[in-house]
PDB file of N, CA and C in Angstrom:
ATOM      1  N   UNK B   1       0.910  -1.101  -0.009  1.00  0.00           N
ATOM      2  CA  UNK B   1       0.083   0.079  -0.071  1.00  0.00           C
ATOM      3  C   UNK B   1       0.883   1.238   0.108  1.00  0.00           C
ATOM      4  N   UNK B   2       0.320   2.192  -0.674  1.00  0.00           N
ATOM      5  CA  UNK B   2       1.115   3.537  -0.712  1.00  0.00           C
ATOM      6  C   UNK B   2       0.888   4.287   0.469  1.00  0.00           C
ATOM      7  N   UNK B   3       1.843   5.014   0.987  1.00  0.00           N
ATOM      8  CA  UNK B   3       1.476   5.803   2.108  1.00  0.00           C
ATOM      9  C   UNK B   3       0.914   7.123   2.014  1.00  0.00           C
ATOM     10  N   UNK B   4       0.192   7.575   2.988  1.00  0.00           N
ATOM     11  CA  UNK B   4      -0.503   8.881   2.903  1.00  0.00           C
ATOM     12  C   UNK B   4      -1.341   9.102   1.840  1.00  0.00           C
ATOM     13  N   UNK B   5      -1.888   8.116   1.200  1.00  0.00           N
ATOM     14  CA  UNK B   5      -3.145   8.254   0.334  1.00  0.00           C
ATOM     15  C   UNK B   5      -4.492   7.742   0.776  1.00  0.00           C
ATOM     16  N   UNK B   6      -4.539   6.913   1.596  1.00  0.00           N
ATOM     17  CA  UNK B   6      -5.688   6.422   2.208  1.00  0.00           C
ATOM     18  C   UNK B   6      -6.313   7.052   3.352  1.00  0.00           C
ATOM     19  N   UNK B   7      -7.746   7.071   3.269  1.00  0.00           N
ATOM     20  CA  UNK B   7      -8.333   7.736   4.525  1.00  0.00           C
ATOM     21  C   UNK B   7      -8.210   6.993   5.814  1.00  0.00           C
ATOM     22  N   UNK B   8      -8.271   7.770   6.872  1.00  0.00           N
ATOM     23  CA  UNK B   8      -8.351   7.109   8.067  1.00  0.00           C
ATOM     24  C   UNK B   8      -9.399   6.086   8.498  1.00  0.00           C
ATOM     25  N   UNK B   9      -9.152   4.795   8.822  1.00  0.00           N
ATOM     26  CA  UNK B   9     -10.118   3.850   9.113  1.00  0.00           C
ATOM     27  C   UNK B   9     -10.078   3.607  10.655  1.00  0.00           C
ATOM     28  N   UNK B  10     -11.193   3.871  11.289  1.00  0.00           N
ATOM     29  CA  UNK B  10     -11.399   3.828  12.594  1.00  0.00           C
ATOM     30  C   UNK B  10     -12.724   3.345  13.222  1.00  0.00           C
ATOM     31  N   UNK B  11     -12.865   3.041  14.261  1.00  0.00           N
ATOM     32  CA  UNK B  11     -14.124   2.695  14.856  1.00  0.00           C
ATOM     33  C   UNK B  11     -15.199   3.901  14.895  1.00  0.00           C
ATOM     34  N   UNK B  12     -16.369   3.637  14.540  1.00  0.00           N
ATOM     35  CA  UNK B  12     -17.320   4.501  14.335  1.00  0.00           C
ATOM     36  C   UNK B  12     -18.693   3.915  14.887  1.00  0.00           C
ATOM     37  N   UNK B  13     -19.577   4.772  15.604  1.00  0.00           N
ATOM     38  CA  UNK B  13     -20.942   4.075  15.984  1.00  0.00           C
ATOM     39  C   UNK B  13     -21.987   4.646  14.935  1.00  0.00           C
ATOM     40  N   UNK B  14     -22.665   3.758  14.196  1.00  0.00           N
ATOM     41  CA  UNK B  14     -23.914   4.335  13.523  1.00  0.00           C
ATOM     42  C   UNK B  14     -25.106   4.004  14.247  1.00  0.00           C
ATOM     43  N   UNK B  15     -25.872   5.161  14.220  1.00  0.00           N
ATOM     44  CA  UNK B  15     -26.989   5.322  15.196  1.00  0.00           C
ATOM     45  C   UNK B  15     -28.140   5.561  14.250  1.00  0.00           C
ATOM     46  N   UNK B  16     -29.352   4.921  14.615  1.00  0.00           N
ATOM     47  CA  UNK B  16     -30.493   5.076  13.997  1.00  0.00           C
ATOM     48  C   UNK B  16     -31.530   5.549  15.186  1.00  0.00           C
ATOM     49  N   UNK B  17     -31.643   6.877  15.330  1.00  0.00           N
ATOM     50  CA  UNK B  17     -32.586   7.468  16.400  1.00  0.00           C
ATOM     51  C   UNK B  17     -33.927   7.109  16.521  1.00  0.00           C
ATOM     52  N   UNK B  18     -34.482   6.845  15.199  1.00  0.00           N
ATOM     53  CA  UNK B  18     -36.008   6.348  15.166  1.00  0.00           C
ATOM     54  C   UNK B  18     -36.112   5.195  15.691  1.00  0.00           C
ATOM     55  N   UNK B  19     -35.300   4.153  15.881  1.00  0.00           N
ATOM     56  CA  UNK B  19     -35.518   2.767  16.134  1.00  0.00           C
ATOM     57  C   UNK B  19     -34.749   2.713  17.627  1.00  0.00           C
ATOM     58  N   UNK B  20     -33.947   3.715  17.993  1.00  0.00           N
ATOM     59  CA  UNK B  20     -33.096   3.380  19.325  1.00  0.00           C
ATOM     60  C   UNK B  20     -31.857   2.450  19.045  1.00  0.00           C
ATOM     61  N   UNK B  21     -31.510   2.148  17.855  1.00  0.00           N
ATOM     62  CA  UNK B  21     -30.543   1.210  17.488  1.00  0.00           C
ATOM     63  C   UNK B  21     -29.192   1.788  17.223  1.00  0.00           C
ATOM     64  N   UNK B  22     -28.176   1.086  17.653  1.00  0.00           N
ATOM     65  CA  UNK B  22     -26.745   1.543  17.179  1.00  0.00           C
ATOM     66  C   UNK B  22     -25.834   0.273  17.156  1.00  0.00           C
ATOM     67  N   UNK B  23     -24.836   0.567  16.271  1.00  0.00           N
ATOM     68  CA  UNK B  23     -23.858  -0.625  16.159  1.00  0.00           C
ATOM     69  C   UNK B  23     -22.449   0.094  15.978  1.00  0.00           C
ATOM     70  N   UNK B  24     -21.540  -0.634  16.601  1.00  0.00           N
ATOM     71  CA  UNK B  24     -20.194  -0.238  16.533  1.00  0.00           C
ATOM     72  C   UNK B  24     -19.426  -0.960  15.423  1.00  0.00           C
ATOM     73  N   UNK B  25     -18.894  -0.276  14.322  1.00  0.00           N
ATOM     74  CA  UNK B  25     -18.238  -0.903  13.328  1.00  0.00           C
ATOM     75  C   UNK B  25     -17.012   0.047  13.005  1.00  0.00           C
ATOM     76  N   UNK B  26     -16.369  -0.183  11.805  1.00  0.00           N
ATOM     77  CA  UNK B  26     -15.133   0.601  11.553  1.00  0.00           C
ATOM     78  C   UNK B  26     -15.462   1.344  10.136  1.00  0.00           C
ATOM     79  N   UNK B  27     -15.198   2.566   9.939  1.00  0.00           N
ATOM     80  CA  UNK B  27     -15.373   3.268   8.817  1.00  0.00           C
ATOM     81  C   UNK B  27     -14.464   4.212   8.506  1.00  0.00           C
ATOM     82  N   UNK B  28     -14.398   4.886   7.191  1.00  0.00           N
ATOM     83  CA  UNK B  28     -13.675   6.128   7.038  1.00  0.00           C
ATOM     84  C   UNK B  28     -14.537   7.196   7.369  1.00  0.00           C
ATOM     85  N   UNK B  29     -15.857   7.178   7.609  1.00  0.00           N
ATOM     86  CA  UNK B  29     -16.644   8.371   7.905  1.00  0.00           C
ATOM     87  C   UNK B  29     -16.229   8.700   9.190  1.00  0.00           C
ATOM     88  N   UNK B  30     -16.220  10.108   9.580  1.00  0.00           N
ATOM     89  CA  UNK B  30     -15.907  10.927  10.686  1.00  0.00           C
ATOM     90  C   UNK B  30     -17.147  11.630  11.056  1.00  0.00           C
ATOM     91  N   UNK B  31     -17.021  12.084  12.386  1.00  0.00           N
ATOM     92  CA  UNK B  31     -17.867  13.001  12.958  1.00  0.00           C
ATOM     93  C   UNK B  31     -17.348  13.884  14.208  1.00  0.00           C
ATOM     94  N   UNK B  32     -17.823  14.932  14.360  1.00  0.00           N
ATOM     95  CA  UNK B  32     -17.332  15.744  15.590  1.00  0.00           C
ATOM     96  C   UNK B  32     -18.283  15.424  16.779  1.00  0.00           C
ATOM     97  N   UNK B  33     -19.282  14.876  16.609  1.00  0.00           N
ATOM     98  CA  UNK B  33     -20.250  14.352  17.755  1.00  0.00           C
ATOM     99  C   UNK B  33     -19.707  13.016  18.124  1.00  0.00           C
ATOM    100  N   UNK B  34     -19.767  12.788  19.364  1.00  0.00           N
ATOM    101  CA  UNK B  34     -19.357  11.601  20.017  1.00  0.00           C
ATOM    102  C   UNK B  34     -20.334  10.884  20.909  1.00  0.00           C
ATOM    103  N   UNK B  35     -20.416   9.600  21.102  1.00  0.00           N
ATOM    104  CA  UNK B  35     -21.339   8.920  21.922  1.00  0.00           C
ATOM    105  C   UNK B  35     -20.746   7.914  22.734  1.00  0.00           C
ATOM    106  N   UNK B  36     -21.166   7.613  23.803  1.00  0.00           N
ATOM    107  CA  UNK B  36     -20.443   6.399  24.710  1.00  0.00           C
ATOM    108  C   UNK B  36     -21.121   5.124  24.202  1.00  0.00           C
ATOM    109  N   UNK B  37     -20.301   4.231  24.026  1.00  0.00           N
ATOM    110  CA  UNK B  37     -20.672   2.738  23.629  1.00  0.00           C
ATOM    111  C   UNK B  37     -19.709   1.700  24.355  1.00  0.00           C
ATOM    112  N   UNK B  38     -20.396   0.977  25.164  1.00  0.00           N
ATOM    113  CA  UNK B  38     -19.667  -0.078  25.936  1.00  0.00           C
ATOM    114  C   UNK B  38     -18.494   0.570  26.784  1.00  0.00           C
ATOM    115  N   UNK B  39     -18.736   1.860  27.276  1.00  0.00           N
ATOM    116  CA  UNK B  39     -17.928   2.363  28.153  1.00  0.00           C
ATOM    117  C   UNK B  39     -16.759   3.264  27.582  1.00  0.00           C
ATOM    118  N   UNK B  40     -16.775   3.287  26.129  1.00  0.00           N
ATOM    119  CA  UNK B  40     -15.728   4.174  25.514  1.00  0.00           C
ATOM    120  C   UNK B  40     -16.401   5.129  24.717  1.00  0.00           C
ATOM    121  N   UNK B  41     -15.718   6.272  24.439  1.00  0.00           N
ATOM    122  CA  UNK B  41     -16.352   7.302  23.677  1.00  0.00           C
ATOM    123  C   UNK B  41     -15.961   6.957  22.095  1.00  0.00           C
ATOM    124  N   UNK B  42     -16.873   7.133  21.132  1.00  0.00           N
ATOM    125  CA  UNK B  42     -16.613   6.980  19.737  1.00  0.00           C
ATOM    126  C   UNK B  42     -17.377   7.946  19.042  1.00  0.00           C
ATOM    127  N   UNK B  43     -16.910   8.413  17.703  1.00  0.00           N
ATOM    128  CA  UNK B  43     -17.541   9.332  16.840  1.00  0.00           C
ATOM    129  C   UNK B  43     -18.837   8.673  16.426  1.00  0.00           C
ATOM    130  N   UNK B  44     -19.957   9.315  16.357  1.00  0.00           N
ATOM    131  CA  UNK B  44     -21.338   8.996  15.870  1.00  0.00           C
ATOM    132  C   UNK B  44     -21.709   9.311  14.746  1.00  0.00           C
ATOM    133  N   UNK B  45     -22.390   8.559  13.825  1.00  0.00           N
ATOM    134  CA  UNK B  45     -23.041   8.970  12.472  1.00  0.00           C
ATOM    135  C   UNK B  45     -24.375   8.590  12.685  1.00  0.00           C
ATOM    136  N   UNK B  46     -25.312   9.420  12.412  1.00  0.00           N
ATOM    137  CA  UNK B  46     -26.707   9.217  12.672  1.00  0.00           C
ATOM    138  C   UNK B  46     -27.281   8.973  10.960  1.00  0.00           C
ATOM    139  N   UNK B  47     -28.011   7.755  11.148  1.00  0.00           N
ATOM    140  CA  UNK B  47     -28.553   7.290   9.634  1.00  0.00           C
ATOM    141  C   UNK B  47     -29.872   7.238   9.796  1.00  0.00           C
ATOM    142  N   UNK B  48     -30.625   7.436   8.491  1.00  0.00           N
ATOM    143  CA  UNK B  48     -32.083   7.601   8.449  1.00  0.00           C
ATOM    144  C   UNK B  48     -32.895   6.268   8.584  1.00  0.00           C
ATOM    145  N   UNK B  49     -32.064   5.250   8.049  1.00  0.00           N
ATOM    146  CA  UNK B  49     -32.814   3.849   7.889  1.00  0.00           C
ATOM    147  C   UNK B  49     -31.612   2.817   8.243  1.00  0.00           C
ATOM    148  N   UNK B  50     -32.053   1.907   9.030  1.00  0.00           N
ATOM    149  CA  UNK B  50     -31.217   0.792   9.481  1.00  0.00           C
ATOM    150  C   UNK B  50     -32.107  -0.490   9.384  1.00  0.00           C
ATOM    151  N   UNK B  51     -31.231  -1.625   9.811  1.00  0.00           N
ATOM    152  CA  UNK B  51     -32.073  -3.010   9.796  1.00  0.00           C
ATOM    153  C   UNK B  51     -32.992  -2.917  10.942  1.00  0.00           C
ATOM    154  N   UNK B  52     -33.017  -2.055  11.758  1.00  0.00           N
ATOM    155  CA  UNK B  52     -34.060  -1.932  12.965  1.00  0.00           C
ATOM    156  C   UNK B  52     -35.356  -0.991  12.500  1.00  0.00           C
ATOM    157  N   UNK B  53     -35.327  -0.245  11.589  1.00  0.00           N
ATOM    158  CA  UNK B  53     -36.234   0.598  11.010  1.00  0.00           C
ATOM    159  C   UNK B  53     -36.747   0.518   9.686  1.00  0.00           C
ATOM    160  N   UNK B  54     -36.087  -0.303   8.838  1.00  0.00           N
ATOM    161  CA  UNK B  54     -36.499  -0.498   7.398  1.00  0.00           C
ATOM    162  C   UNK B  54     -37.698  -1.355   7.426  1.00  0.00           C
ATOM    163  N   UNK B  55     -38.889  -1.161   6.681  1.00  0.00           N
ATOM    164  CA  UNK B  55     -40.015  -1.921   6.662  1.00  0.00           C
ATOM    165  C   UNK B  55     -39.870  -3.501   6.077  1.00  0.00           C
ATOM    166  N   UNK B  56     -38.926  -3.694   5.364  1.00  0.00           N
ATOM    167  CA  UNK B  56     -38.597  -4.888   4.816  1.00  0.00           C
ATOM    168  C   UNK B  56     -38.176  -5.833   5.950  1.00  0.00           C
ATOM    169  N   UNK B  57     -37.144  -5.335   6.829  1.00  0.00           N
ATOM    170  CA  UNK B  57     -36.581  -6.023   7.931  1.00  0.00           C
ATOM    171  C   UNK B  57     -37.485  -6.130   9.126  1.00  0.00           C
ATOM    172  N   UNK B  58     -38.497  -5.280   9.215  1.00  0.00           N
ATOM    173  CA  UNK B  58     -39.244  -5.294  10.526  1.00  0.00           C
ATOM    174  C   UNK B  58     -40.509  -5.830  10.238  1.00  0.00           C
ATOM    175  N   UNK B  59     -40.918  -6.140   8.947  1.00  0.00           N
ATOM    176  CA  UNK B  59     -42.178  -6.818   8.495  1.00  0.00           C
ATOM    177  C   UNK B  59     -43.440  -5.741   8.600  1.00  0.00           C
ATOM    178  N   UNK B  60     -43.220  -4.540   8.680  1.00  0.00           N
ATOM    179  CA  UNK B  60     -44.254  -3.519   8.618  1.00  0.00           C
ATOM    180  C   UNK B  60     -44.395  -2.863   7.187  1.00  0.00           C
ATOM    181  N   UNK B  61     -44.002  -3.538   6.243  1.00  0.00           N
ATOM    182  CA  UNK B  61     -44.117  -3.134   4.844  1.00  0.00           C
ATOM    183  C   UNK B  61     -45.470  -2.925   4.400  1.00  0.00           C
ATOM    184  N   UNK B  62     -45.721  -1.922   3.443  1.00  0.00           N
ATOM    185  CA  UNK B  62     -47.132  -1.838   2.901  1.00  0.00           C
ATOM    186  C   UNK B  62     -46.864  -2.097   1.305  1.00  0.00           C
ATOM    187  N   UNK B  63     -47.911  -2.775   0.783  1.00  0.00           N
ATOM    188  CA  UNK B  63     -47.936  -3.013  -0.518  1.00  0.00           C
ATOM    189  C   UNK B  63     -48.697  -1.729  -1.122  1.00  0.00           C
ATOM    190  N   UNK B  64     -47.732  -0.958  -1.958  1.00  0.00           N
ATOM    191  CA  UNK B  64     -48.325   0.140  -2.477  1.00  0.00           C
ATOM    192  C   UNK B  64     -49.093   0.017  -3.771  1.00  0.00           C
ATOM    193  N   UNK B  65     -48.871  -1.121  -4.567  1.00  0.00           N
ATOM    194  CA  UNK B  65     -49.557  -1.367  -5.752  1.00  0.00           C
ATOM    195  C   UNK B  65     -50.000  -2.831  -5.677  1.00  0.00           C
ATOM    196  N   UNK B  66     -51.306  -2.950  -5.431  1.00  0.00           N
ATOM    197  CA  UNK B  66     -52.036  -4.322  -5.230  1.00  0.00           C
ATOM    198  C   UNK B  66     -51.766  -5.061  -6.743  1.00  0.00           C
ATOM    199  N   UNK B  67     -52.029  -4.051  -7.994  1.00  0.00           N
ATOM    200  CA  UNK B  67     -51.963  -4.839  -9.131  1.00  0.00           C
ATOM    201  C   UNK B  67     -50.636  -4.994  -9.648  1.00  0.00           C
ATOM    202  N   UNK B  68     -50.431  -5.984 -10.216  1.00  0.00           N
ATOM    203  CA  UNK B  68     -48.920  -6.353 -10.856  1.00  0.00           C
ATOM    204  C   UNK B  68     -48.590  -5.474 -12.065  1.00  0.00           C
ATOM    205  N   UNK B  69     -47.482  -5.430 -12.286  1.00  0.00           N
ATOM    206  CA  UNK B  69     -46.862  -4.576 -13.624  1.00  0.00           C
ATOM    207  C   UNK B  69     -47.460  -4.982 -14.625  1.00  0.00           C
ATOM    208  N   UNK B  70     -47.309  -6.321 -14.894  1.00  0.00           N
ATOM    209  CA  UNK B  70     -47.821  -6.989 -16.168  1.00  0.00           C
ATOM    210  C   UNK B  70     -49.204  -6.872 -16.570  1.00  0.00           C
ATOM    211  N   UNK B  71     -50.195  -6.980 -15.351  1.00  0.00           N
ATOM    212  CA  UNK B  71     -51.410  -6.986 -15.488  1.00  0.00           C
ATOM    213  C   UNK B  71     -51.790  -5.412 -15.817  1.00  0.00           C
ATOM    214  N   UNK B  72     -51.328  -4.465 -15.356  1.00  0.00           N
ATOM    215  CA  UNK B  72     -51.295  -3.021 -15.532  1.00  0.00           C
ATOM    216  C   UNK B  72     -51.019  -2.805 -16.984  1.00  0.00           C
ATOM    217  N   UNK B  73     -49.893  -3.361 -17.412  1.00  0.00           N
ATOM    218  CA  UNK B  73     -49.653  -3.106 -18.816  1.00  0.00           C
ATOM    219  C   UNK B  73     -50.478  -3.712 -19.901  1.00  0.00           C
ATOM    220  N   UNK B  74     -51.002  -4.805 -19.560  1.00  0.00           N
ATOM    221  CA  UNK B  74     -51.874  -5.547 -20.440  1.00  0.00           C
ATOM    222  C   UNK B  74     -53.385  -4.803 -20.411  1.00  0.00           C
ATOM    223  N   UNK B  75     -53.491  -4.271 -19.355  1.00  0.00           N
ATOM    224  CA  UNK B  75     -54.917  -3.538 -19.358  1.00  0.00           C
ATOM    225  C   UNK B  75     -54.664  -2.277 -20.071  1.00  0.00           C
ATOM    226  N   UNK B  76     -53.541  -1.491 -19.904  1.00  0.00           N
ATOM    227  CA  UNK B  76     -53.434  -0.444 -20.668  1.00  0.00           C
ATOM    228  C   UNK B  76     -53.388  -0.526 -22.110  1.00  0.00           C
ATOM    229  N   UNK B  77     -52.631  -1.487 -22.668  1.00  0.00           N
ATOM    230  CA  UNK B  77     -52.353  -1.620 -23.866  1.00  0.00           C
ATOM    231  C   UNK B  77     -52.790  -2.939 -24.716  1.00  0.00           C
ATOM    232  N   UNK B  78     -53.892  -3.459 -24.070  1.00  0.00           N
ATOM    233  CA  UNK B  78     -54.556  -4.629 -24.695  1.00  0.00           C
ATOM    234  C   UNK B  78     -53.930  -5.853 -24.758  1.00  0.00           C
ATOM    235  N   UNK B  79     -52.535  -5.917 -24.255  1.00  0.00           N
ATOM    236  CA  UNK B  79     -51.904  -7.203 -24.229  1.00  0.00           C
ATOM    237  C   UNK B  79     -51.614  -7.717 -25.796  1.00  0.00           C
ATOM    238  N   UNK B  80     -51.569  -6.638 -26.729  1.00  0.00           N
ATOM    239  CA  UNK B  80     -51.196  -7.078 -28.031  1.00  0.00           C
ATOM    240  C   UNK B  80     -49.670  -7.753 -28.105  1.00  0.00           C
ATOM    241  N   UNK B  81     -49.684  -8.838 -28.830  1.00  0.00           N
ATOM    242  CA  UNK B  81     -48.352  -9.429 -28.907  1.00  0.00           C
ATOM    243  C   UNK B  81     -48.186  -9.788 -30.405  1.00  0.00           C
TER     244      UNK B  81
END
């Protein structure tokens, strides 16, 4: 590896405030804000969606289109082939 061209790779806490969920991992992202995690202080990055709040993973998803795309296409264009 070449020296002085790679970003710093250090421990960071990713936090989803809407679900009250956080995870400690390593990243090149940085933040001025810090949070206590397992007795130590780490930089924190707030995320909008995580595995704890995404509808697919939580089972709270909604079906926005009850009609399938193929059926809608055939209804619009007569299914001419």
